[in-house]
Short mmCIF file of C-alpha atoms in Angstrom, two decimals:
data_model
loop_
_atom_site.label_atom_id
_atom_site.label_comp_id
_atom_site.label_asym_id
_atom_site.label_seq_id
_atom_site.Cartn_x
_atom_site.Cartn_y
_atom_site.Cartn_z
CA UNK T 1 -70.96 123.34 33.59
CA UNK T 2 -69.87 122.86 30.10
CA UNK T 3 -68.65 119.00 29.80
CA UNK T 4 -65.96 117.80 26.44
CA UNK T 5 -67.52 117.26 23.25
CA UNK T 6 -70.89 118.98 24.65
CA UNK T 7 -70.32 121.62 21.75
CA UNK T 8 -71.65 124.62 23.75
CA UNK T 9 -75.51 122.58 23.99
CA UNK T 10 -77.01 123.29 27.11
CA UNK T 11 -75.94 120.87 29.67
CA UNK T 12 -78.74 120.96 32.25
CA UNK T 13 -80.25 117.48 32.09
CA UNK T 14 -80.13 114.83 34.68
CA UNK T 15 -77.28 113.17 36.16
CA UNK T 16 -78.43 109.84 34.83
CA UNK T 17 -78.87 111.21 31.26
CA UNK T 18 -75.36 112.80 31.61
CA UNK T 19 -74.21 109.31 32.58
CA UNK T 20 -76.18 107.67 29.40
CA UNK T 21 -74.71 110.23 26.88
CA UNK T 22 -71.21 109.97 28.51
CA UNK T 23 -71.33 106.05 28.76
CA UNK T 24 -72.03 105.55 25.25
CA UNK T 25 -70.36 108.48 24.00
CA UNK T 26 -67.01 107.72 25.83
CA UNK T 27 -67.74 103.74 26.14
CA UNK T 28 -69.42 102.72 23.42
CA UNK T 29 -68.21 104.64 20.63
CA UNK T 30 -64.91 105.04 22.15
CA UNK T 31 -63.79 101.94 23.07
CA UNK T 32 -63.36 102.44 26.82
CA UNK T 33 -65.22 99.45 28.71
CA UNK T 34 -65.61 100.98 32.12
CA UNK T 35 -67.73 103.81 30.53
CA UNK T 36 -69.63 101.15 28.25
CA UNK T 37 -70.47 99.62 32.04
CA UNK T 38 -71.54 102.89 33.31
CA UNK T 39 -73.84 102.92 30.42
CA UNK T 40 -75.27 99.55 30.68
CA UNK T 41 -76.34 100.29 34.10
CA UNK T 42 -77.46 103.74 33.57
CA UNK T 43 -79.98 102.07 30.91
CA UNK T 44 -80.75 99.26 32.92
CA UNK T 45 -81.41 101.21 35.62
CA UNK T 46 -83.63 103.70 33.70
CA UNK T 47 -85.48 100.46 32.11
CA UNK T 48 -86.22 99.66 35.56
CA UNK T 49 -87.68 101.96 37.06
CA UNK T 50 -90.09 102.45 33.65
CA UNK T 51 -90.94 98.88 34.58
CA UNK T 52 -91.72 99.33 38.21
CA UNK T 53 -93.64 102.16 37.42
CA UNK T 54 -97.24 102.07 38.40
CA UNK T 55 -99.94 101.68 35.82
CA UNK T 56 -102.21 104.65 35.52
CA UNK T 57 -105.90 104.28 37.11
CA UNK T 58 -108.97 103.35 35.77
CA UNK T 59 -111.48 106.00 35.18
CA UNK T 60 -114.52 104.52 33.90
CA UNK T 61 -115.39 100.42 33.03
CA UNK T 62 -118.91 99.64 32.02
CA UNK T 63 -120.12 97.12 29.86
CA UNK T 64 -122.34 97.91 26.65
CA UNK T 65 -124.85 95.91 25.24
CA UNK T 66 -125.41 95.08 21.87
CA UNK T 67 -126.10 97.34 19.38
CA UNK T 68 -125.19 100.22 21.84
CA UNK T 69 -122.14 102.45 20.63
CA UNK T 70 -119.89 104.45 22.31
CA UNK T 71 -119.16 108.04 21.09
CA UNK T 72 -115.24 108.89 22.25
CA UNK T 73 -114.38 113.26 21.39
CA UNK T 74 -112.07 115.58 21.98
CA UNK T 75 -113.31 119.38 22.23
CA UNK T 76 -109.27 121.51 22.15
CA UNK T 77 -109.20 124.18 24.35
CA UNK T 78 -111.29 127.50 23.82
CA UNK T 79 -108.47 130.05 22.21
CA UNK T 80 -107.33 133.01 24.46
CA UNK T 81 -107.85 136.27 23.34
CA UNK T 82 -104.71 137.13 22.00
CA UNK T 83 -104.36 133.88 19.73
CA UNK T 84 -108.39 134.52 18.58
CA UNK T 85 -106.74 138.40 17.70
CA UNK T 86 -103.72 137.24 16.59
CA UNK T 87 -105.15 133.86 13.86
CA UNK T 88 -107.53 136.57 12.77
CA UNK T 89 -104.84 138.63 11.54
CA UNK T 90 -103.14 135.92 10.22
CA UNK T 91 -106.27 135.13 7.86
CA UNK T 92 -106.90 138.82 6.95
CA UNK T 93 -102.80 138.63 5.94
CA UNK T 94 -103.21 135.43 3.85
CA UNK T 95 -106.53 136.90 2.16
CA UNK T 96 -104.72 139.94 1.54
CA UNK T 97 -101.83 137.76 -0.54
CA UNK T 98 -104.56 135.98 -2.43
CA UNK T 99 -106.40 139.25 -3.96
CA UNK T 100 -102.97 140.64 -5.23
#
């Protein structure tokens, strides 16, 4: 469903982002104050469920002692095959460049 002034974007989001881009597209910018409604309580409702949400869970809580540290890393993800094959020729194409 292509909606006015989408300008051929794709229009498959939500129903309450449709309602947040119309409100303040039609309302706020426009002038119309039923549609500036629409998109106070399209926000407001969005800002409250983002405040009801639930808090995410504790994994770990221990205490250290002094002088103790604590050693936080991040290992990325082992490359597949095809990105191993495909950075390799990537560097044998920029070496290539360099020599000529």
């Amino acid at each position: 469903m292509r909606l006015p002034g989408s300008f051929g974007r794709a229009t498959s989001t939500s129903t309450g982002a449709r309602l947040r881009r119309l409100g303040v597209a039609r309302g706020i910018r426009g002038g119309s104050w039923t549609w500036a409604g629409v998109a106070a309580i399209a926000y407001g409702l969005r800002a409250l469920i983002w405040a009801l949400k639930p808090e995410a869970p504790v994994v770990l809580s221990e205490s250290i002692a002094p002088g103790q540290t604590l050693v936080i890393t991040h290992h990325p993800a082992k490359l597949s095959r095809a990105a191993t094959k495909k950075a390799a020729k990537k560097a044998a194409k920029k070496a290539g460049k360099k020599r000529a």
